[in-house]
Amino acid sequence: MAILEDISAFLQKGKAKEVKELVQQAIDQGIPAKSILEDGLMNGMNIIGGKFKRNEVYVPEVLIAARAMNAGTALLKPHLATAGVKATGKVVLGTVKGDLHDIGKNLVRMMMEGKGLEVIDLGVDVSAEKFVAAVNEHKPQIVALSALLTTTMNEMKTVVDALTAAGIRKTVKVMIGGAPITQSFCTSIGADMYTSDAAAASDGAIELITA
Ligand code: B1M
């Protein structure tokens, strides 16, 4: 669909204003939010990611593309909320220490909120100590951790260990996700659930809360 290709193209150029306008138009045309996200916004971000890897673009270009992505996903938020199960529950969410990637985490938050969960988003570069403090303060059923770098994924184990050391590991389920994360990594660090995308994360959270 031409409009989705345009969203992808403008996102790659970091044109947040145009991305927002086109995402709104696509919503108005009745294109499903999932297609706008996956075939428009995420398509553009994946192309930028490939160019970044091949050193064809650099951090500034990726940053402005990420801003355009966040602007577009914000508009999609009410439409991504699925009409299905509404649950009550609390999740403490964050990107682990040393890691500044927040687009995937923000999608996880939106999808979880869409399921009726209260999400306390601690942001990016969140230390294990901050996660422990947030669990003590907010008493969530779930701690959800995101990491995009192979150099920061081990911080997830630090969080699991810190929860154990604080004597509160058994009070929460730990969910993890992000591009380098796998089920075997999840098992190896003693986390409770790995999911590969934001929609699966929100379904998984409901599963853990209602189990
Ligand atoms: Co970064 N970066 N980056 N980057 N960046 C990657 C991750 C990289 C793969 C690019 C590459 O080389 N191809 C690479 C990592 C390599 C590795 O570790 N093996 C990389 C690198 C190296 C770096 C820097 C080190 C670059 C540098 O400075 N030299 C640096 C590190 C900074 C830091 O964090 N300390 C860096 C910086 C940046 C920017 C700041 C410029 C920017 C981030 C801006 C922002 O987030 N606000 C950025 C971006 C945008 C990317 C790419 C291009 C896109 C990431 C993204 O947002 N994807 C990325 C390449 C790529 O992924 N193709 C790359 C879209 C998003 C929807 O997907 O976040 O994977 P994702 O989320 C998915 C799933 O993973 C999952 O759900 C989402 C889909 O529904 N998910 C969860 C995520 N969290 C979850 C939690 C869950 C469950 C599912 O449960 C709790």
Short mmCIF file of C-alpha atoms and ligand atoms in Angstrom, two decimals:
data_model
loop_
_atom_site.label_atom_id
_atom_site.label_comp_id
_atom_site.label_asym_id
_atom_site.label_seq_id
_atom_site.Cartn_x
_atom_site.Cartn_y
_atom_site.Cartn_z
CA MET A 1 0.00 0.00 0.00
CA ALA A 2 1.47 3.33 -1.10
CA ILE A 3 0.73 5.16 2.14
CA LEU A 4 2.59 2.54 4.19
CA GLU A 5 5.58 2.82 1.85
CA ASP A 6 5.46 6.61 2.32
CA ILE A 7 5.37 6.20 6.12
CA SER A 8 8.44 3.94 5.88
CA ALA A 9 10.24 6.38 3.55
CA PHE A 10 9.55 9.49 5.67
CA LEU A 11 10.52 7.60 8.84
CA GLN A 12 13.85 6.72 7.26
CA LYS A 13 14.41 10.44 6.59
CA GLY A 14 13.46 11.25 10.19
CA LYS A 15 10.53 13.45 9.12
CA ALA A 16 8.39 13.18 12.26
CA LYS A 17 5.75 15.71 11.12
CA GLU A 18 5.11 13.90 7.83
CA VAL A 19 5.12 10.51 9.57
CA LYS A 20 2.48 11.73 12.04
CA GLU A 21 0.30 13.15 9.24
CA LEU A 22 0.53 9.95 7.20
CA VAL A 23 -0.13 7.69 10.19
CA GLN A 24 -3.25 9.75 10.94
CA GLN A 25 -4.36 9.48 7.30
CA ALA A 26 -3.80 5.72 7.34
CA ILE A 27 -5.86 5.41 10.53
CA ASP A 28 -8.60 7.54 8.94
CA GLN A 29 -8.57 5.27 5.88
CA GLY A 30 -9.28 2.30 8.14
CA ILE A 31 -5.92 0.57 7.65
CA PRO A 32 -5.41 -1.75 10.64
CA ALA A 33 -3.05 -0.35 13.31
CA LYS A 34 -0.99 -3.55 13.17
CA SER A 35 -0.28 -3.02 9.43
CA ILE A 36 0.58 0.64 9.97
CA LEU A 37 3.00 -0.41 12.71
CA GLU A 38 4.56 -3.42 11.02
CA ASP A 39 4.46 -2.54 7.30
CA GLY A 40 4.99 1.22 7.72
CA LEU A 41 6.85 2.24 10.86
CA MET A 42 8.76 -0.95 11.69
CA ASN A 43 9.59 -1.53 8.04
CA GLY A 44 11.26 1.91 7.92
CA MET A 45 13.10 1.32 11.17
CA ASN A 46 14.39 -2.07 9.98
CA ILE A 47 15.74 -0.49 6.78
CA ILE A 48 17.50 2.19 8.85
CA GLY A 49 18.81 -0.57 11.16
CA GLY A 50 20.36 -2.37 8.18
CA LYS A 51 21.98 0.82 6.93
CA PHE A 52 23.26 1.55 10.45
CA LYS A 53 24.85 -1.88 10.58
CA ARG A 54 26.56 -1.34 7.23
CA ASN A 55 27.77 2.13 8.33
CA GLU A 56 25.69 3.79 5.62
CA VAL A 57 24.00 5.99 8.25
CA TYR A 58 25.15 7.03 11.73
CA VAL A 59 23.68 7.63 15.20
CA PRO A 60 22.14 11.08 14.42
CA GLU A 61 20.14 9.71 11.48
CA VAL A 62 19.00 6.73 13.54
CA LEU A 63 18.01 9.03 16.40
CA ILE A 64 15.82 11.25 14.26
CA ALA A 65 14.25 8.16 12.67
CA ALA A 66 13.57 6.85 16.19
CA ARG A 67 11.90 10.16 17.10
CA ALA A 68 9.68 9.88 14.03
CA MET A 69 8.88 6.28 15.00
CA ASN A 70 7.90 7.30 18.54
CA ALA A 71 5.71 10.12 17.13
CA GLY A 72 3.93 7.64 14.85
CA THR A 73 3.46 4.93 17.47
CA ALA A 74 2.02 7.46 19.94
CA LEU A 75 -0.83 8.10 17.48
CA LEU A 76 -1.41 4.37 17.10
CA LYS A 77 -1.69 3.79 20.84
CA PRO A 78 -5.49 3.86 21.19
CA HIS A 79 -5.85 1.68 18.09
CA LEU A 80 -3.39 -0.98 19.20
CA ALA A 81 -5.39 -1.59 22.33
CA THR A 82 -7.10 -4.87 21.63
CA ALA A 83 -10.76 -5.23 22.35
CA GLY A 84 -10.12 -8.55 24.14
CA VAL A 85 -9.54 -9.36 27.79
CA LYS A 86 -9.32 -6.49 30.23
CA ALA A 87 -7.29 -7.35 33.29
CA THR A 88 -6.23 -5.53 36.38
CA GLY A 89 -2.65 -5.76 37.41
CA LYS A 90 0.51 -3.74 37.77
CA VAL A 91 3.74 -3.95 35.80
CA VAL A 92 7.05 -2.20 36.46
CA LEU A 93 8.78 -1.79 33.09
CA GLY A 94 12.13 -0.47 31.95
CA THR A 95 15.11 -0.77 29.64
CA VAL A 96 18.06 -2.08 31.60
CA LYS A 97 21.13 -0.17 32.73
CA GLY A 98 23.47 0.99 29.99
CA ASP A 99 20.81 0.67 27.30
CA LEU A 100 19.06 3.68 25.75
CA HIS A 101 16.77 1.88 23.28
CA ASP A 102 13.16 2.60 24.12
CA ILE A 103 11.00 2.07 21.04
CA GLY A 104 10.31 -1.61 21.71
CA LYS A 105 9.78 -0.91 25.42
CA ASN A 106 7.30 1.84 24.57
CA LEU A 107 5.39 -0.58 22.36
CA VAL A 108 5.31 -3.12 25.20
CA ARG A 109 3.90 -0.42 27.48
CA MET A 110 1.22 0.57 24.96
CA MET A 111 0.11 -3.02 24.38
CA MET A 112 0.02 -3.79 28.10
CA GLU A 113 -1.96 -0.62 28.82
CA GLY A 114 -4.28 -1.67 26.02
CA LYS A 115 -4.98 -4.83 28.00
CA GLY A 116 -5.95 -2.75 31.02
CA LEU A 117 -2.71 -3.17 32.97
CA GLU A 118 -1.21 -0.31 34.95
CA VAL A 119 2.36 0.17 33.74
CA ILE A 120 4.95 2.03 35.75
CA ASP A 121 7.51 2.91 33.10
CA LEU A 122 10.92 3.63 34.64
CA GLY A 123 12.37 4.65 31.26
CA VAL A 124 15.78 3.69 29.91
CA ASP A 125 19.16 2.98 31.54
CA VAL A 126 17.45 1.68 34.67
CA SER A 127 19.72 0.15 37.31
CA ALA A 128 18.89 -3.02 39.24
CA GLU A 129 18.63 -0.89 42.39
CA LYS A 130 15.93 1.25 40.76
CA PHE A 131 13.96 -1.85 39.74
CA VAL A 132 14.17 -3.16 43.32
CA ALA A 133 13.08 0.21 44.73
CA ALA A 134 10.15 0.37 42.29
CA VAL A 135 9.00 -3.13 43.24
CA ASN A 136 9.12 -2.19 46.92
CA GLU A 137 7.21 1.01 46.24
CA HIS A 138 4.57 -0.13 43.74
CA LYS A 139 4.16 -3.84 44.59
CA PRO A 140 3.61 -4.99 40.98
CA GLN A 141 2.87 -8.58 39.95
CA ILE A 142 5.38 -8.27 37.09
CA VAL A 143 8.76 -6.70 36.40
CA ALA A 144 9.29 -6.36 32.63
CA LEU A 145 12.80 -5.80 31.28
CA SER A 146 13.86 -4.75 27.79
CA ALA A 147 17.39 -4.88 26.32
CA LEU A 148 18.57 -4.32 22.75
CA LEU A 149 22.30 -4.77 23.12
CA THR A 150 24.32 -7.93 23.61
CA THR A 151 26.43 -5.85 26.00
CA THR A 152 23.45 -4.96 28.24
CA MET A 153 21.37 -8.14 28.19
CA ASN A 154 23.39 -9.57 31.10
CA GLU A 155 22.07 -6.68 33.19
CA MET A 156 18.80 -8.66 33.25
CA LYS A 157 20.51 -11.30 35.39
CA THR A 158 21.75 -8.52 37.67
CA VAL A 159 18.12 -7.43 38.14
CA VAL A 160 16.95 -11.01 38.87
CA ASP A 161 19.80 -11.43 41.38
CA ALA A 162 19.08 -8.06 43.00
CA LEU A 163 15.41 -9.01 43.47
CA THR A 164 16.55 -12.25 45.09
CA ALA A 165 19.05 -10.47 47.33
CA ALA A 166 16.33 -8.01 48.40
CA GLY A 167 14.10 -10.96 49.38
CA ILE A 168 11.35 -9.99 46.92
CA ARG A 169 12.02 -12.32 43.98
CA LYS A 170 9.11 -14.59 44.87
CA THR A 171 6.67 -11.67 44.99
CA VAL A 172 7.05 -10.84 41.26
CA LYS A 173 7.29 -12.55 37.90
CA VAL A 174 10.13 -11.36 35.69
CA MET A 175 9.41 -10.98 31.97
CA ILE A 176 12.19 -10.22 29.50
CA GLY A 177 12.45 -9.33 25.83
CA GLY A 178 14.36 -7.44 23.15
CA ALA A 179 16.15 -8.30 19.91
CA PRO A 180 19.09 -10.31 21.37
CA ILE A 181 17.00 -12.18 23.96
CA THR A 182 16.10 -15.86 23.58
CA GLN A 183 14.15 -18.45 25.54
CA SER A 184 17.38 -20.21 26.53
CA PHE A 185 18.81 -16.94 27.87
CA CYS A 186 15.61 -16.43 29.84
CA THR A 187 15.92 -19.88 31.38
CA SER A 188 19.63 -19.42 32.10
CA ILE A 189 19.14 -16.23 34.13
CA GLY A 190 16.12 -17.53 36.06
CA ALA A 191 13.57 -15.12 34.56
CA ASP A 192 9.97 -16.32 34.29
CA MET A 193 8.95 -15.49 30.73
CA TYR A 194 10.49 -14.49 27.42
CA THR A 195 8.32 -13.08 24.65
CA SER A 196 9.49 -12.00 21.21
CA ASP A 197 7.25 -9.00 20.57
CA ALA A 198 5.08 -6.44 22.30
CA ALA A 199 1.78 -8.15 21.54
CA ALA A 200 3.06 -11.47 22.92
CA ALA A 201 4.41 -9.61 25.97
CA SER A 202 0.99 -8.17 26.76
CA ASP A 203 -0.67 -11.58 26.32
CA GLY A 204 2.05 -13.14 28.47
CA ALA A 205 1.54 -10.58 31.22
CA ILE A 206 -2.17 -11.40 31.36
CA GLU A 207 -1.32 -15.10 31.45
CA LEU A 208 1.06 -14.62 34.39
CA ILE A 209 -1.36 -12.40 36.30
CA THR A 210 -4.38 -14.60 35.84
CA ALA A 211 -2.53 -17.92 36.35
CO1 B1M B 1 21.06 1.03 18.38
N1 B1M B 1 21.73 -0.77 18.04
N2 B1M B 1 22.76 1.50 19.23
N3 B1M B 1 20.34 2.81 18.49
N4 B1M B 1 19.70 0.44 17.23
C1 B1M B 1 20.79 -1.72 17.46
C2 B1M B 1 20.04 -2.47 18.56
C3 B1M B 1 21.75 -2.66 16.62
C4 B1M B 1 21.21 -4.08 16.41
C5 B1M B 1 22.08 -1.94 15.28
C6 B1M B 1 22.99 -2.75 14.39
O1 B1M B 1 24.17 -2.77 14.58
N5 B1M B 1 22.41 -3.40 13.43
C7 B1M B 1 23.06 -2.61 17.47
C8 B1M B 1 23.19 -3.67 18.57
C9 B1M B 1 24.21 -4.72 18.24
C10 B1M B 1 24.35 -5.70 19.34
O2 B1M B 1 24.28 -5.44 20.50
N6 B1M B 1 24.58 -6.92 18.91
C11 B1M B 1 22.98 -1.20 18.04
C12 B1M B 1 24.09 -0.47 18.54
C13 B1M B 1 25.45 -1.14 18.37
C14 B1M B 1 23.97 0.80 19.14
C15 B1M B 1 25.07 1.68 19.74
C16 B1M B 1 26.15 0.94 20.56
C17 B1M B 1 25.70 2.44 18.54
C18 B1M B 1 26.85 3.35 18.87
O3 B1M B 1 26.74 4.25 19.65
N7 B1M B 1 27.94 3.05 18.22
C19 B1M B 1 24.28 2.69 20.60
C20 B1M B 1 24.08 2.18 22.03
C21 B1M B 1 23.42 3.23 22.89
C22 B1M B 1 22.98 2.62 24.22
O4 B1M B 1 21.90 2.07 24.30
N8 B1M B 1 23.81 2.73 25.22
C23 B1M B 1 22.98 2.71 19.86
C24 B1M B 1 22.15 3.81 19.82
C25 B1M B 1 20.96 3.86 19.15
C26 B1M B 1 20.12 5.14 19.03
C27 B1M B 1 20.11 5.99 20.31
C28 B1M B 1 20.67 5.96 17.89
C29 B1M B 1 18.71 4.55 18.61
C30 B1M B 1 17.75 4.30 19.80
C31 B1M B 1 16.73 5.41 19.94
C32 B1M B 1 15.60 5.00 20.84
O5 B1M B 1 15.33 3.84 21.10
N9 B1M B 1 14.92 6.04 21.31
C33 B1M B 1 19.10 3.18 18.05
C34 B1M B 1 18.25 2.38 17.23
C35 B1M B 1 16.94 3.02 16.84
C36 B1M B 1 18.60 1.08 16.80
C37 B1M B 1 17.89 0.17 15.78
C38 B1M B 1 18.22 0.76 14.40
C39 B1M B 1 16.38 0.02 15.90
C40 B1M B 1 15.90 -0.46 17.27
C41 B1M B 1 14.39 -0.33 17.31
O6 B1M B 1 13.86 0.60 17.89
N10 B1M B 1 13.69 -1.23 16.59
C42 B1M B 1 18.58 -1.23 16.06
C43 B1M B 1 18.69 -2.10 14.82
C44 B1M B 1 17.47 -2.98 14.64
O7 B1M B 1 16.86 -3.43 15.60
N11 B1M B 1 17.17 -3.26 13.41
C45 B1M B 1 19.79 -0.84 16.81
C46 B1M B 1 12.22 -1.19 16.49
C47 B1M B 1 11.61 -1.79 17.77
C48 B1M B 1 10.08 -1.85 17.61
O8 B1M B 1 12.10 -3.10 17.89
O9 B1M B 1 13.29 -2.58 20.09
O10 B1M B 1 13.61 -4.82 18.90
P1 B1M B 1 12.74 -3.65 19.26
O11 B1M B 1 11.47 -4.20 20.04
C49 B1M B 1 10.76 -5.33 19.57
C50 B1M B 1 11.20 -6.66 20.21
O12 B1M B 1 12.59 -6.70 20.47
C51 B1M B 1 10.32 -6.78 21.40
O13 B1M B 1 9.12 -6.09 21.04
C52 B1M B 1 9.34 -5.15 19.99
C53 B1M B 1 8.42 -5.51 18.82
O14 B1M B 1 7.09 -5.59 19.16
N12 B1M B 1 10.72 -6.28 22.70
C54 B1M B 1 10.21 -6.88 23.82
C55 B1M B 1 11.49 -5.25 23.09
N13 B1M B 1 11.52 -5.17 24.42
C56 B1M B 1 10.73 -6.16 24.91
C57 B1M B 1 10.39 -6.53 26.22
C58 B1M B 1 9.53 -7.62 26.41
C59 B1M B 1 9.05 -8.34 25.31
C60 B1M B 1 9.36 -7.98 24.01
O15 B1M B 1 9.13 -8.08 27.61
C61 B1M B 1 9.41 -7.31 28.74
#
